[in-house]
């Protein structure tokens, strides 16, 4: 039996293969798997490439895949689910059982085992999804800044640009971010980026998030304020989902995930998020996802295939996956 798990996000797509014992056999990465923006064809090509790379790494053919599960960024509205099904149908091996869900649920499955609770993503974008014991699912956000999402790497980058410019004009506090953003873009001043926008160039705002985290770690007040605001905003979204699913006073697991949360070298973002949750009317256990979201996809593929996903099975998936991850410094 061969299990396939895929985490298709706003920047990268990760595919993993495992056997029926939970032993990971391959881990591969391709480009953006979210169809929102690049379109179905471009996203499909990246998801397919991730699968083919994983299969080649494991030395197997895709026709050997028994069960496949996909966590898909962009699977937000009912219409999106139709489009994601259209995206995946041509590339899923015809013999395989398969399914998909919003990518936020991968973290909930990987982080809680029961799949009950709330997952908050702060990656390239942001999204919050919760599920209660009765199976009711609620999503909050995921549609971008224009629809009220004030978190995610792109938004952090937007704030960094705005507050850096305000700072140099005397409308805000001093910050090291102005100089670092100029260095990042290799421009003399940030207003030179106006020419980029007129030319239709993408500023890749999410790439600025690590610079903000680094500056906050060094004590920069503006960077610190940005991360604190975003952490609190993520908690507001998580509580909005919680209140639609659980009674006041209930014990609720909340999992924080996504590249900005998980790769941050400074605890402020998660600390602000967790503290706001602790101050609520719920008994919330907030945790930072300590494994990769694709683990949740592999566990879902295993359940779909009829395997019993025990704590031992899940632990084996997590531990064997580590052999394929870059070594931490």
Coordinates of C-alpha atoms in Angstrom, one line a residue:
X1 CA 0.0 0.0 0.0
X2 CA 1.3 3.4 -1.0
X3 CA 0.0 6.6 0.6
X4 CA 0.3 10.1 -0.9
X5 CA -0.1 13.3 1.1
X6 CA 0.0 16.7 -0.5
X7 CA 0.1 20.2 1.0
X8 CA -0.5 22.7 -1.8
X9 CA 0.0 26.2 -0.4
X10 CA 0.3 29.8 -1.5
X11 CA 4.1 29.6 -2.2
X12 CA 5.0 25.9 -2.3
X13 CA 3.5 22.5 -2.8
X14 CA 4.9 19.6 -0.7
X15 CA 4.2 15.9 -1.5
X16 CA 5.1 13.0 0.7
X17 CA 4.8 9.2 0.1
X18 CA 4.5 6.6 2.9
X19 CA 3.8 2.9 3.3
X20 CA 1.0 1.3 5.3
X21 CA 3.3 1.2 8.4
X22 CA 3.6 5.0 8.3
X23 CA 7.2 5.0 7.1
X24 CA 7.8 8.0 4.9
X25 CA 9.5 7.1 1.6
X26 CA 9.9 10.4 -0.1
X27 CA 9.3 14.2 0.4
X28 CA 9.4 16.6 -2.6
X29 CA 8.6 20.2 -3.2
X30 CA 7.3 22.2 -6.1
X31 CA 5.9 25.7 -6.7
X32 CA 2.6 27.4 -5.8
X33 CA -0.4 25.0 -5.6
X34 CA -3.1 27.6 -4.9
X35 CA -5.0 28.2 -8.1
X36 CA -6.2 31.7 -6.9
X37 CA -4.0 34.0 -8.9
X38 CA -2.0 31.8 -11.3
X39 CA -5.0 29.8 -12.4
X40 CA -5.9 26.1 -12.6
X41 CA -3.4 25.1 -15.2
X42 CA -0.4 26.6 -13.4
X43 CA -1.4 25.2 -10.1
X44 CA -2.2 21.8 -11.5
X45 CA 1.3 21.6 -13.1
X46 CA 3.0 22.3 -9.7
X47 CA 0.9 19.8 -7.8
X48 CA 1.6 17.2 -10.5
X49 CA 5.3 18.0 -10.5
X50 CA 5.4 17.5 -6.7
X51 CA 3.8 14.1 -7.0
X52 CA 6.1 13.0 -9.8
X53 CA 9.2 14.2 -7.9
X54 CA 8.1 12.3 -4.8
X55 CA 7.5 9.1 -6.8
X56 CA 10.9 9.4 -8.5
X57 CA 12.6 9.9 -5.2
X58 CA 10.9 6.8 -3.8
X59 CA 11.6 4.8 -6.9
X60 CA 7.9 4.0 -7.5
X61 CA 5.3 4.7 -10.2
X62 CA 2.3 6.9 -9.5
X63 CA 0.1 4.0 -10.6
X64 CA 1.2 2.3 -7.3
X65 CA -0.5 5.0 -5.2
X66 CA -3.4 3.5 -3.2
X67 CA -4.8 6.5 -1.4
X68 CA -4.1 10.2 -1.8
X69 CA -5.2 13.2 0.2
X70 CA -4.6 16.9 -0.7
X71 CA -4.7 20.0 1.5
X72 CA -5.5 22.8 -0.9
X73 CA -5.0 26.5 -0.3
X74 CA -7.8 28.3 -2.0
X75 CA -10.4 25.7 -1.2
X76 CA -12.5 28.3 0.7
X77 CA -16.0 28.6 -0.9
X78 CA -18.2 25.9 -2.4
X79 CA -17.3 27.2 -5.9
X80 CA -13.6 26.8 -4.9
X81 CA -14.2 23.2 -4.1
X82 CA -15.6 22.6 -7.6
X83 CA -12.5 24.3 -9.1
X84 CA -10.1 22.3 -7.0
X85 CA -11.8 19.1 -8.0
X86 CA -11.4 20.1 -11.6
X87 CA -7.8 20.9 -10.9
X88 CA -7.0 17.5 -9.3
X89 CA -9.1 15.1 -11.3
X90 CA -6.8 14.9 -14.3
X91 CA -3.6 14.2 -12.3
X92 CA -4.8 11.8 -9.5
X93 CA -3.8 8.3 -10.4
X94 CA -7.1 6.7 -11.6
X95 CA -6.8 3.6 -9.3
X96 CA -6.3 5.7 -6.1
X97 CA -8.8 6.6 -3.5
X98 CA -8.6 10.4 -3.1
X99 CA -10.0 13.4 -1.3
X100 CA -9.1 17.0 -0.4
X101 CA -9.9 19.7 2.0
X102 CA -8.7 23.2 2.9
X103 CA -5.0 23.2 3.7
X104 CA -5.7 24.6 7.2
X105 CA -7.2 21.2 8.3
X106 CA -3.9 19.5 7.7
X107 CA -2.4 21.2 10.7
X108 CA -5.4 20.4 12.8
X109 CA -5.1 16.7 11.9
X110 CA -1.4 16.7 12.5
X111 CA -1.5 18.7 15.7
X112 CA -4.5 17.2 17.5
X113 CA -5.0 13.7 16.2
X114 CA -8.8 14.0 17.0
X115 CA -9.2 16.7 14.3
X116 CA -11.3 18.7 16.7
X117 CA -10.4 22.3 17.4
X118 CA -9.2 25.3 15.4
X119 CA -6.3 25.8 13.1
X120 CA -4.9 29.2 12.3
X121 CA -2.6 29.7 9.3
X122 CA -0.1 32.5 9.0
X123 CA 1.9 31.7 5.8
X124 CA 2.0 33.6 2.6
X125 CA -1.7 34.4 3.3
X126 CA -3.9 33.6 6.3
X127 CA -6.9 31.4 7.0
X128 CA -8.7 29.9 10.0
X129 CA -10.7 26.7 10.0
X130 CA -12.3 25.0 13.0
X131 CA -14.2 21.7 13.4
X132 CA -16.2 20.5 16.5
X133 CA -16.9 17.0 17.7
X134 CA -20.2 16.9 15.8
X135 CA -18.3 17.5 12.5
X136 CA -19.5 21.1 12.0
X137 CA -16.8 23.1 10.1
X138 CA -16.4 26.8 10.1
X139 CA -13.9 28.9 8.1
X140 CA -13.0 32.5 9.0
X141 CA -11.1 34.6 6.4
X142 CA -8.9 33.3 3.7
X143 CA -10.0 35.7 1.1
X144 CA -7.4 38.5 1.4
X145 CA -7.0 41.9 2.8
X146 CA -9.8 43.5 0.9
X147 CA -12.2 41.1 2.7
X148 CA -10.7 41.7 6.1
X149 CA -7.8 39.4 6.5
X150 CA -5.1 41.3 8.4
X151 CA -2.5 38.7 8.7
X152 CA -0.2 36.5 6.7
X153 CA 3.2 37.1 5.1
X154 CA 1.9 39.4 2.4
X155 CA 0.1 41.6 4.9
X156 CA 3.2 41.8 7.1
X157 CA 5.2 42.9 4.1
X158 CA 2.6 45.5 3.3
X159 CA 2.7 46.9 6.8
X160 CA 6.5 46.9 6.7
X161 CA 6.5 49.0 3.5
X162 CA 3.9 51.4 4.7
X163 CA 5.4 52.0 8.1
X164 CA 8.9 52.3 6.8
X165 CA 7.7 55.0 4.4
X166 CA 5.8 56.8 7.1
X167 CA 8.9 56.6 9.3
X168 CA 11.2 58.3 6.7
X169 CA 8.5 61.0 6.1
X170 CA 8.2 61.8 9.8
X171 CA 4.8 60.2 10.2
X172 CA 5.9 57.3 12.2
X173 CA 8.5 55.9 14.6
X174 CA 12.1 55.4 13.5
X175 CA 12.8 51.8 12.2
X176 CA 15.6 49.8 10.7
X177 CA 13.1 48.4 8.3
X178 CA 13.4 51.3 5.8
X179 CA 17.1 50.6 5.1
X180 CA 16.7 46.9 5.0
X181 CA 13.7 47.0 2.6
X182 CA 15.8 49.2 0.3
X183 CA 18.6 46.7 0.4
X184 CA 16.2 43.8 -0.2
X185 CA 14.8 45.5 -3.3
X186 CA 18.1 47.1 -4.3
X187 CA 16.6 50.5 -4.6
X188 CA 17.8 53.9 -3.4
X189 CA 14.5 54.7 -1.8
X190 CA 11.3 52.9 -1.3
X191 CA 9.3 55.2 -3.5
X192 CA 11.4 53.8 -6.4
X193 CA 9.1 50.8 -6.1
X194 CA 6.3 52.9 -7.6
X195 CA 8.0 52.3 -11.0
X196 CA 7.8 48.6 -10.3
X197 CA 4.1 48.8 -9.7
X198 CA 3.5 50.8 -12.9
X199 CA 5.5 48.2 -14.8
X200 CA 3.3 45.4 -13.3
X201 CA 6.1 43.8 -11.3
X202 CA 5.1 41.8 -8.2
X203 CA 6.7 43.1 -5.0
X204 CA 6.6 39.6 -3.5
X205 CA 5.6 41.2 -0.2
X206 CA 5.6 37.9 1.7
X207 CA 9.4 37.7 1.3
X208 CA 9.6 40.7 3.7
X209 CA 8.1 38.9 6.6
X210 CA 11.5 37.3 7.7
X211 CA 13.0 40.8 7.7
X212 CA 10.3 42.0 10.0
X213 CA 10.8 39.0 12.4
X214 CA 14.6 39.6 12.4
X215 CA 14.2 43.3 13.1
X216 CA 11.7 42.6 16.0
X217 CA 14.2 40.1 17.5
X218 CA 16.8 42.9 17.5
X219 CA 14.4 45.2 19.4
X220 CA 13.0 47.4 16.6
X221 CA 9.8 48.9 17.9
X222 CA 8.0 49.2 14.6
X223 CA 8.7 45.6 13.6
X224 CA 7.7 44.5 17.1
X225 CA 4.4 46.4 16.8
X226 CA 3.7 44.8 13.4
X227 CA 4.1 41.2 14.7
X228 CA 2.1 42.0 17.8
X229 CA -0.8 43.4 15.8
X230 CA -0.8 40.4 13.4
X231 CA -0.7 37.9 16.3
X232 CA -3.7 39.5 18.0
X233 CA -5.6 39.7 14.7
X234 CA -5.0 36.0 14.1
X235 CA -6.4 35.3 17.6
X236 CA -9.5 37.4 16.8
X237 CA -10.1 35.2 13.8
X238 CA -9.5 32.0 15.8
X239 CA -11.9 33.1 18.5
X240 CA -14.5 34.0 15.8
X241 CA -14.4 30.4 14.6
X242 CA -14.3 29.0 18.2
X243 CA -17.5 30.9 19.2
X244 CA -19.3 29.4 16.3
X245 CA -18.4 25.8 17.2
X246 CA -18.0 25.6 21.0
X247 CA -19.9 26.7 24.1
X248 CA -18.2 29.2 26.4
X249 CA -15.9 27.5 28.9
X250 CA -15.2 24.6 26.6
X251 CA -11.6 23.2 26.3
X252 CA -10.4 23.9 22.8
X253 CA -7.2 22.9 21.0
X254 CA -5.9 25.7 18.7
X255 CA -3.0 24.9 16.3
X256 CA -0.9 27.7 14.8
X257 CA 0.7 26.8 11.5
X258 CA 2.1 28.3 8.3
X259 CA 5.6 29.4 7.3
X260 CA 5.5 32.7 9.2
X261 CA 4.4 31.0 12.4
X262 CA 6.6 28.0 12.2
X263 CA 9.8 29.5 10.8
X264 CA 9.9 32.6 12.9
X265 CA 13.0 32.9 15.0
X266 CA 11.3 35.2 17.5
X267 CA 8.4 34.1 19.7
X268 CA 6.5 37.4 19.6
X269 CA 3.9 36.5 16.9
X270 CA 2.9 33.3 18.6
X271 CA 3.0 34.8 22.1
X272 CA 0.7 37.6 21.1
X273 CA -1.6 35.1 19.5
X274 CA -1.6 32.7 22.4
X275 CA -2.1 35.4 25.1
X276 CA -5.2 36.8 23.4
X277 CA -6.6 33.3 23.3
X278 CA -5.8 32.7 27.0
X279 CA -7.7 35.9 27.9
X280 CA -10.9 34.6 26.3
X281 CA -13.9 32.8 27.8
X282 CA -12.6 29.4 26.7
X283 CA -10.0 27.0 28.1
X284 CA -7.8 27.2 25.1
X285 CA -4.7 25.1 24.6
X286 CA -2.7 26.9 21.9
X287 CA 0.2 25.1 20.3
X288 CA 2.6 25.8 17.5
X289 CA 2.6 23.0 15.0
X290 CA 5.9 21.1 15.6
X291 CA 5.7 18.9 12.5
X292 CA 5.0 19.6 8.8
X293 CA 1.3 20.0 7.7
X294 CA 1.8 17.3 5.1
X295 CA 1.8 14.8 8.0
X296 CA -1.9 15.6 8.3
X297 CA -2.4 14.8 4.6
X298 CA -0.7 11.4 5.1
X299 CA -2.8 10.6 8.1
X300 CA -5.9 11.5 6.2
X301 CA -4.8 9.3 3.3
X302 CA -4.3 6.4 5.7
X303 CA -7.7 6.8 7.2
X304 CA -9.2 7.0 3.8
X305 CA -7.6 3.7 2.9
X306 CA -9.1 2.0 6.0
X307 CA -6.0 2.0 8.1
X308 CA -6.2 2.5 11.9
X309 CA -4.3 5.7 12.6
X310 CA -2.9 5.0 16.1
X311 CA -0.7 7.3 18.1
X312 CA 2.2 4.9 17.2
X313 CA 1.4 5.2 13.4
X314 CA 1.2 9.0 13.6
X315 CA 4.5 9.1 15.5
X316 CA 6.2 7.0 12.9
X317 CA 5.1 9.3 10.1
X318 CA 6.4 12.3 12.0
X319 CA 9.7 10.8 12.9
X320 CA 10.5 9.2 9.6
X321 CA 9.6 12.5 7.8
X322 CA 12.4 14.2 9.7
X323 CA 15.0 12.2 7.6
X324 CA 13.8 14.2 4.6
X325 CA 13.8 17.7 6.2
X326 CA 16.7 20.2 6.1
X327 CA 18.7 20.0 9.2
X328 CA 18.1 22.9 11.6
X329 CA 21.0 25.1 12.4

